mmCIF file of C-alpha atoms in Angstrom:
data_model
loop_
_atom_site.group_PDB
_atom_site.id
_atom_site.type_symbol
_atom_site.label_atom_id
_atom_site.label_comp_id
_atom_site.label_asym_id
_atom_site.label_seq_id
_atom_site.Cartn_x
_atom_site.Cartn_y
_atom_site.Cartn_z
ATOM 1 C CA GLY G 1 13.601 -11.022 -0.353
ATOM 2 C CA ALA G 2 11.863 -7.862 -1.656
ATOM 3 C CA VAL G 3 12.621 -5.692 1.348
ATOM 4 C CA VAL G 4 11.962 -1.975 1.305
ATOM 5 C CA SER G 5 13.278 0.343 3.988
ATOM 6 C CA GLN G 6 12.472 3.926 4.912
ATOM 7 C CA HIS G 7 14.402 6.470 6.891
ATOM 8 C CA PRO G 8 13.621 8.059 9.212
ATOM 9 C CA SER G 9 10.788 6.135 10.837
ATOM 10 C CA TRP G 10 9.760 9.158 12.894
ATOM 11 C CA VAL G 11 10.351 12.854 12.403
ATOM 12 C CA ILE G 12 9.130 15.878 14.314
ATOM 13 C CA CYS G 13 9.831 19.269 12.829
ATOM 14 C CA LYS G 14 8.854 22.890 13.183
ATOM 15 C CA SER G 15 6.435 24.513 10.789
ATOM 16 C CA GLY G 16 8.221 25.980 7.778
ATOM 17 C CA THR G 17 11.089 23.533 7.698
ATOM 18 C CA SER G 18 11.739 20.889 5.051
ATOM 19 C CA VAL G 19 11.911 17.178 5.716
ATOM 20 C CA LYS G 20 13.510 14.510 3.555
ATOM 21 C CA ILE G 21 12.364 10.899 3.642
ATOM 22 C CA GLU G 22 14.374 8.130 2.007
ATOM 23 C CA CYS G 23 13.004 4.936 0.487
ATOM 24 C CA ARG G 24 15.365 2.113 -0.422
ATOM 25 C CA SER G 25 14.885 -1.275 -2.037
ATOM 26 C CA LEU G 26 17.409 -3.445 -0.255
ATOM 27 C CA ASP G 27 17.590 -6.615 -2.286
ATOM 28 C CA PHE G 28 16.200 -5.763 -5.694
ATOM 29 C CA GLN G 29 16.326 -3.026 -8.264
ATOM 30 C CA ALA G 30 13.217 -0.874 -8.217
ATOM 31 C CA THR G 31 12.324 0.516 -11.591
ATOM 32 C CA THR G 32 9.369 2.294 -10.079
ATOM 33 C CA MET G 33 8.713 3.620 -6.600
ATOM 34 C CA PHE G 34 5.466 5.034 -5.321
ATOM 35 C CA TRP G 35 4.752 7.454 -2.500
ATOM 36 C CA TYR G 36 1.574 7.248 -0.453
ATOM 37 C CA ARG G 37 0.111 9.234 2.407
ATOM 38 C CA GLN G 38 -2.128 7.767 5.067
ATOM 39 C CA PHE G 39 -4.089 9.706 7.662
ATOM 40 C CA PRO G 40 -5.203 8.006 10.884
ATOM 41 C CA LYS G 41 -7.788 5.272 10.369
ATOM 42 C CA GLN G 42 -7.893 5.956 6.653
ATOM 43 C CA SER G 43 -6.719 4.172 3.568
ATOM 44 C CA LEU G 44 -3.580 4.813 1.587
ATOM 45 C CA MET G 45 -3.701 7.577 -0.994
ATOM 46 C CA LEU G 46 -1.232 7.539 -3.859
ATOM 47 C CA MET G 47 0.692 10.800 -4.100
ATOM 48 C CA ALA G 48 3.155 10.218 -6.892
ATOM 49 C CA THR G 49 5.006 7.729 -9.032
ATOM 50 C CA SER G 50 8.764 7.876 -9.232
ATOM 51 C CA ASN G 51 10.693 6.316 -12.085
ATOM 52 C CA GLU G 52 14.452 6.053 -12.011
ATOM 53 C CA GLY G 53 16.099 8.751 -14.062
ATOM 54 C CA SER G 54 12.940 10.632 -14.953
ATOM 55 C CA LYS G 55 10.589 13.137 -13.403
ATOM 56 C CA ALA G 56 7.975 11.956 -10.989
ATOM 57 C CA THR G 57 4.325 11.994 -11.954
ATOM 58 C CA TYR G 58 1.909 13.341 -9.393
ATOM 59 C CA GLU G 59 -1.666 12.418 -8.690
ATOM 60 C CA GLN G 60 -4.327 15.033 -9.051
ATOM 61 C CA GLY G 61 -4.366 17.463 -6.156
ATOM 62 C CA VAL G 62 -0.817 16.763 -5.016
ATOM 63 C CA GLU G 63 1.457 19.817 -5.182
ATOM 64 C CA LYS G 64 4.652 18.859 -6.959
ATOM 65 C CA ASP G 65 6.497 21.912 -5.653
ATOM 66 C CA LYS G 66 5.662 20.968 -2.104
ATOM 67 C CA PHE G 67 6.423 17.270 -2.358
ATOM 68 C CA LEU G 68 9.705 16.962 -4.219
ATOM 69 C CA ILE G 69 10.588 13.485 -5.397
ATOM 70 C CA ASN G 70 13.933 12.295 -6.623
ATOM 71 C CA HIS G 71 14.694 8.790 -7.886
ATOM 72 C CA ALA G 72 18.410 8.972 -8.475
ATOM 73 C CA SER G 73 19.167 5.266 -8.573
ATOM 74 C CA LEU G 74 17.413 1.944 -8.950
ATOM 75 C CA THR G 75 17.438 1.464 -5.197
ATOM 76 C CA LEU G 76 16.724 4.921 -3.781
ATOM 77 C CA SER G 77 13.910 7.438 -3.979
ATOM 78 C CA THR G 78 13.528 10.475 -1.753
ATOM 79 C CA LEU G 79 10.497 12.546 -0.839
ATOM 80 C CA THR G 80 11.109 16.045 0.462
ATOM 81 C CA VAL G 81 8.231 17.833 2.130
ATOM 82 C CA THR G 82 9.093 21.488 1.665
ATOM 83 C CA SER G 83 7.961 24.221 4.052
ATOM 84 C CA ALA G 84 6.023 21.705 6.090
ATOM 85 C CA HIS G 85 2.895 22.777 7.933
ATOM 86 C CA PRO G 86 0.817 20.993 10.579
ATOM 87 C CA GLU G 87 -1.638 19.762 7.947
ATOM 88 C CA ASP G 88 1.228 17.832 6.335
ATOM 89 C CA SER G 89 1.466 15.680 9.441
ATOM 90 C CA SER G 90 0.756 12.160 8.281
ATOM 91 C CA PHE G 91 2.133 8.675 7.745
ATOM 92 C CA TYR G 92 4.163 8.587 4.527
ATOM 93 C CA ILE G 93 4.747 5.204 2.973
ATOM 94 C CA CYS G 94 6.731 4.261 -0.074
ATOM 95 C CA SER G 95 6.503 1.155 -2.186
ATOM 96 C CA ALA G 96 8.798 -0.278 -4.793
ATOM 97 C CA ARG G 97 8.244 -2.401 -7.826
ATOM 98 C CA GLY G 98 11.069 -4.186 -9.548
ATOM 99 C CA LEU G 99 11.857 -5.622 -12.898
ATOM 100 C CA ALA G 100 9.302 -7.905 -14.502
ATOM 101 C CA GLY G 101 9.889 -11.486 -13.500
ATOM 102 C CA GLY G 102 12.195 -10.529 -10.688
ATOM 103 C CA PRO G 103 11.544 -10.784 -6.957
ATOM 104 C CA GLY G 104 10.276 -7.240 -6.803
ATOM 105 C CA GLU G 105 7.726 -7.370 -9.594
ATOM 106 C CA THR G 106 4.949 -7.117 -7.087
ATOM 107 C CA GLN G 107 4.698 -3.841 -5.227
ATOM 108 C CA TYR G 108 6.290 -4.038 -1.785
ATOM 109 C CA PHE G 109 5.940 -1.412 0.899
ATOM 110 C CA GLY G 110 8.324 0.221 3.288
ATOM 111 C CA PRO G 111 7.592 0.495 7.027
ATOM 112 C CA GLY G 112 6.432 4.086 6.737
ATOM 113 C CA THR G 113 7.586 7.420 8.134
ATOM 114 C CA ARG G 114 5.467 9.269 10.618
ATOM 115 C CA LEU G 115 5.776 13.033 10.231
ATOM 116 C CA LEU G 116 4.605 15.451 12.900
ATOM 117 C CA VAL G 117 4.814 19.139 12.110
ATOM 118 C CA LEU G 118 4.501 21.448 15.096
ATOM 119 C CA GLY R 1 -14.318 8.424 -5.314
ATOM 120 C CA GLU R 2 -12.692 5.133 -4.496
ATOM 121 C CA SER R 3 -12.827 2.542 -7.239
ATOM 122 C CA VAL R 4 -12.197 -0.249 -4.790
ATOM 123 C CA GLY R 5 -14.181 -0.721 -1.629
ATOM 124 C CA LEU R 6 -14.775 -3.211 1.124
ATOM 125 C CA HIS R 7 -18.147 -4.428 2.271
ATOM 126 C CA LEU R 8 -17.505 -4.374 6.017
ATOM 127 C CA PRO R 9 -15.208 -2.094 8.002
ATOM 128 C CA THR R 10 -14.746 -4.571 10.866
ATOM 129 C CA LEU R 11 -14.688 -8.320 11.313
ATOM 130 C CA SER R 12 -14.502 -10.182 14.604
ATOM 131 C CA VAL R 13 -13.554 -13.832 14.375
ATOM 132 C CA GLN R 14 -12.923 -16.590 16.876
ATOM 133 C CA GLU R 15 -9.404 -17.959 16.945
ATOM 134 C CA GLY R 16 -9.237 -21.089 14.838
ATOM 135 C CA ASP R 17 -12.187 -20.169 12.652
ATOM 136 C CA ASN R 18 -11.914 -19.176 9.020
ATOM 137 C CA SER R 19 -12.140 -15.507 8.034
ATOM 138 C CA ILE R 20 -13.590 -14.093 4.852
ATOM 139 C CA ILE R 21 -12.909 -10.509 3.875
ATOM 140 C CA ASN R 22 -14.750 -9.071 0.920
ATOM 141 C CA CYS R 23 -13.983 -6.353 -1.557
ATOM 142 C CA ALA R 24 -15.913 -4.858 -4.455
ATOM 143 C CA TYR R 25 -14.310 -3.041 -7.339
ATOM 144 C CA SER R 26 -15.833 -0.890 -10.009
ATOM 145 C CA ASN R 27 -13.367 -0.919 -12.897
ATOM 146 C CA SER R 28 -14.118 -3.950 -15.034
ATOM 147 C CA ALA R 29 -10.883 -3.369 -16.955
ATOM 148 C CA SER R 30 -8.700 -3.913 -13.892
ATOM 149 C CA ASP R 31 -6.304 -6.784 -14.483
ATOM 150 C CA TYR R 32 -4.414 -7.123 -11.230
ATOM 151 C CA PHE R 33 -5.439 -7.193 -7.585
ATOM 152 C CA ILE R 34 -3.495 -7.453 -4.362
ATOM 153 C CA TRP R 35 -4.377 -8.046 -0.733
ATOM 154 C CA TYR R 36 -2.307 -6.326 1.929
ATOM 155 C CA LYS R 37 -2.216 -6.629 5.695
ATOM 156 C CA GLN R 38 -1.328 -3.585 7.765
ATOM 157 C CA GLU R 39 -0.537 -3.730 11.447
ATOM 158 C CA SER R 40 -0.705 -0.622 13.568
ATOM 159 C CA GLY R 41 2.105 1.816 12.824
ATOM 160 C CA LYS R 42 3.577 -0.308 10.045
ATOM 161 C CA GLY R 43 3.565 -0.354 6.287
ATOM 162 C CA PRO R 44 1.286 -2.713 4.331
ATOM 163 C CA GLN R 45 2.525 -6.264 4.028
ATOM 164 C CA PHE R 46 1.911 -8.185 0.823
ATOM 165 C CA ILE R 47 -0.324 -11.211 1.329
ATOM 166 C CA ILE R 48 -1.342 -12.480 -2.070
ATOM 167 C CA ASP R 49 -2.136 -11.235 -5.540
ATOM 168 C CA ILE R 50 -4.219 -12.399 -8.453
ATOM 169 C CA ARG R 51 -4.449 -11.502 -12.098
ATOM 170 C CA SER R 52 -7.722 -11.183 -13.939
ATOM 171 C CA ASN R 53 -7.119 -14.309 -16.001
ATOM 172 C CA MET R 54 -7.497 -16.364 -12.824
ATOM 173 C CA ASP R 55 -10.436 -16.832 -10.479
ATOM 174 C CA LYS R 56 -8.645 -18.409 -7.549
ATOM 175 C CA ARG R 57 -5.187 -18.424 -6.066
ATOM 176 C CA GLN R 58 -3.952 -20.070 -2.912
ATOM 177 C CA GLY R 59 -1.117 -19.250 -0.590
ATOM 178 C CA GLN R 60 -0.159 -20.368 2.849
ATOM 179 C CA ARG R 61 -3.429 -20.315 4.846
ATOM 180 C CA VAL R 62 -4.860 -17.741 2.459
ATOM 181 C CA THR R 63 -6.984 -17.963 -0.654
ATOM 182 C CA VAL R 64 -8.023 -15.138 -2.932
ATOM 183 C CA LEU R 65 -11.128 -15.487 -5.072
ATOM 184 C CA LEU R 66 -11.932 -13.236 -7.981
ATOM 185 C CA ASN R 67 -15.397 -13.025 -9.497
ATOM 186 C CA LYS R 68 -15.174 -10.771 -12.524
ATOM 187 C CA THR R 69 -18.850 -11.130 -13.333
ATOM 188 C CA VAL R 70 -19.878 -9.237 -10.213
ATOM 189 C CA LYS R 71 -16.534 -7.463 -9.736
ATOM 190 C CA HIS R 72 -15.919 -9.017 -6.368
ATOM 191 C CA LEU R 73 -12.737 -10.046 -4.637
ATOM 192 C CA SER R 74 -12.400 -11.958 -1.388
ATOM 193 C CA LEU R 75 -9.639 -13.083 0.924
ATOM 194 C CA GLN R 76 -10.083 -16.219 2.955
ATOM 195 C CA ILE R 77 -7.852 -16.890 5.923
ATOM 196 C CA ALA R 78 -7.882 -20.422 7.261
ATOM 197 C CA ALA R 79 -7.575 -21.171 10.979
ATOM 198 C CA THR R 80 -7.329 -17.522 11.968
ATOM 199 C CA GLN R 81 -4.660 -16.781 14.570
ATOM 200 C CA PRO R 82 -4.187 -13.833 16.959
ATOM 201 C CA GLY R 83 -1.343 -12.628 14.755
ATOM 202 C CA ASP R 84 -3.838 -12.176 11.934
ATOM 203 C CA SER R 85 -5.414 -9.227 13.744
ATOM 204 C CA ALA R 86 -4.788 -6.219 11.510
ATOM 205 C CA VAL R 87 -6.355 -4.016 8.864
ATOM 206 C CA TYR R 88 -6.703 -5.725 5.492
ATOM 207 C CA PHE R 89 -6.770 -3.756 2.268
ATOM 208 C CA CYS R 90 -7.583 -4.868 -1.215
ATOM 209 C CA ALA R 91 -5.870 -2.895 -3.956
ATOM 210 C CA GLU R 92 -6.572 -2.625 -7.641
ATOM 211 C CA ASN R 93 -4.200 -1.804 -10.451
ATOM 212 C CA LYS R 94 -5.359 1.475 -12.002
ATOM 213 C CA GLY R 95 -2.835 1.160 -14.797
ATOM 214 C CA ASP R 96 0.960 1.283 -14.815
ATOM 215 C CA TYR R 97 0.725 -0.601 -11.505
ATOM 216 C CA LYS R 98 -0.613 2.424 -9.677
ATOM 217 C CA LEU R 99 -2.721 0.969 -6.915
ATOM 218 C CA SER R 100 -6.090 2.154 -5.706
ATOM 219 C CA PHE R 101 -6.787 0.989 -2.180
ATOM 220 C CA GLY R 102 -10.086 0.157 -0.592
ATOM 221 C CA ALA R 103 -11.135 1.541 2.768
ATOM 222 C CA GLY R 104 -9.839 -1.447 4.714
ATOM 223 C CA THR R 105 -11.368 -4.057 7.016
ATOM 224 C CA THR R 106 -10.201 -4.306 10.607
ATOM 225 C CA VAL R 107 -9.968 -7.928 11.661
ATOM 226 C CA THR R 108 -9.997 -8.727 15.364
ATOM 227 C CA VAL R 109 -9.298 -12.264 16.490
ATOM 228 C CA ARG R 110 -10.965 -13.354 19.735
ATOM 229 C CA ALA R 111 -9.083 -15.804 21.910
#
């Protein structure tokens, strides 16, 4: 139980294009999803918190117009990197937290999406 | 800066021995901590968690100890196996279950 998936697992795009990454909770309803970024050999840095049906909240220093987050249902959140540039190349990981007392109360992570912007 | 940190960036352990990974945190108000394991190219995998009203919690081959007096968290892995080789992160609840991750400890298991 408590499985989180991400799609795609790999994406290579040209500079200036937009990329959408999907995060799904497969066997539980995720009231909250989180988006992280991880550079090589570094720790995870929280980018934003996504709550179903409301606007995402962004951590300090994260551009909300560049990283668009939508949490349209209790099982799906999307992160769109708009006008991607090489410095946006990173490993993007989502996590999901479910309803209190349910199998997803603890925060579970997806497998990550590696983005390479050329 | 990071509110959660790890004492050692790397740990080499002989297969079959016990491993101890340490973590220090700075926010005395933190009420929830989690240990994650991350293998290369994958997302973090939940290992075990502990709330601040506890000082010890055991799972399968793993034990988490919490010392609130010195703001220290540790993960003990019993009978370490080659499959335990990975980067281990402690994470702290900053509030609203937003997690702050430590720098990570790379564990290498020697055969």
